Coordinates of C-alpha atoms in Angstrom, one line a residue:
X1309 CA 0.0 0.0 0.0
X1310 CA 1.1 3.5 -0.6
X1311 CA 1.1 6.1 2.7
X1312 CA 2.0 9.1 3.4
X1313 CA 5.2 8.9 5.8
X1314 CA 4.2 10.4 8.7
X1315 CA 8.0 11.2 9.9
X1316 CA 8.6 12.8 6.7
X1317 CA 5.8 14.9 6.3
X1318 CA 6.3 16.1 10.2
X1319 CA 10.2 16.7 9.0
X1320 CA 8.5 19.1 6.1
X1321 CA 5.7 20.4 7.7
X1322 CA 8.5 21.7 10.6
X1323 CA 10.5 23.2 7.6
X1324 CA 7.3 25.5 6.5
X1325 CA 6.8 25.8 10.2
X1326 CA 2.9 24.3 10.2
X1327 CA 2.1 23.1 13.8
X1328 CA -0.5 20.7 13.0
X1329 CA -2.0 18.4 10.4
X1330 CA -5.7 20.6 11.0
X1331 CA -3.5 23.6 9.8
X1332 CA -2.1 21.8 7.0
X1333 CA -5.4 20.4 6.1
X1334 CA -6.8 24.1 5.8
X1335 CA -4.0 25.0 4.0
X1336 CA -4.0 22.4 1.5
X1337 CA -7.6 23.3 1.1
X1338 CA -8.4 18.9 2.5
X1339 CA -11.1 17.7 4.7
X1340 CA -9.2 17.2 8.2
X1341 CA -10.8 14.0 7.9
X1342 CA -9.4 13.0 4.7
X1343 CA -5.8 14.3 5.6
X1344 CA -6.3 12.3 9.2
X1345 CA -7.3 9.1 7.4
X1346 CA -4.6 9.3 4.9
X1347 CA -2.4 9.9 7.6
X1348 CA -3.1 7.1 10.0
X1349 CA -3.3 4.5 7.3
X1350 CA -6.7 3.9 7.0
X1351 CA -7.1 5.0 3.0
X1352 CA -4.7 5.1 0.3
X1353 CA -4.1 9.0 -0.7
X1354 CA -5.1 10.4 -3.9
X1355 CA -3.2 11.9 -6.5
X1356 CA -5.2 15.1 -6.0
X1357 CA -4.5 14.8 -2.0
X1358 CA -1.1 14.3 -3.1
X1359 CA -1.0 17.8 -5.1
X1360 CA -2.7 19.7 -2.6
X1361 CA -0.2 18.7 0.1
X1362 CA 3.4 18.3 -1.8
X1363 CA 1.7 22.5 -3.2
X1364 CA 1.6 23.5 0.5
X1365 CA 4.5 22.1 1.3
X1366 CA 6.5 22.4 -1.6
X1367 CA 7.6 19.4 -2.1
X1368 CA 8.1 15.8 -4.6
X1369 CA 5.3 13.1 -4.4
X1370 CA 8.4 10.9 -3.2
X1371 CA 8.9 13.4 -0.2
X1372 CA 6.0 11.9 1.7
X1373 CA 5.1 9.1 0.2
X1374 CA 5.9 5.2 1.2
X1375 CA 5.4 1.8 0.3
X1376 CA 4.5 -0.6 2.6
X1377 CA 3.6 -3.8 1.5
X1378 CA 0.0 -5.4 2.2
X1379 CA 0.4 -7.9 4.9
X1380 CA -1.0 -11.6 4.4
X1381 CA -3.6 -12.8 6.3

């Protein structure tokens, strides 16, 4: 599955100095709930979720994003 990488997307949003994933939600113009979902794993992000946050944060898809492969039940 493709995430977002929660350690590099803190790292980023420390560089643009945004304090919160609700205040880069707002920026990037997201549903908190979307960003908060994508976030924590629960759904796979868009490409347009992508765009809005590598915009705000200025930034390559590959900044943020992981692989993590699915796990076998």
């Amino acid at each position: 599955m493709i995430m977002i990488s929660t350690k590099s997307l803190s790292a980023l949003c420390a560089r643009k100095e945004i304090k919160s994933h609700a205040e880069l939600a707002r920026l990037a113009k997201l549903q908190p709930v979307v960003l908060s979902r994508v976030v924590n794993g629960k759904s796979s992000p868009t490409m347009r979720t992508i765009d809005k946050i590598c915009n705000v944060l200025e930034c390559q898809p590959g900044a943020i994003l992981e692989w993590v492969p699915d796990t076998v039940k």
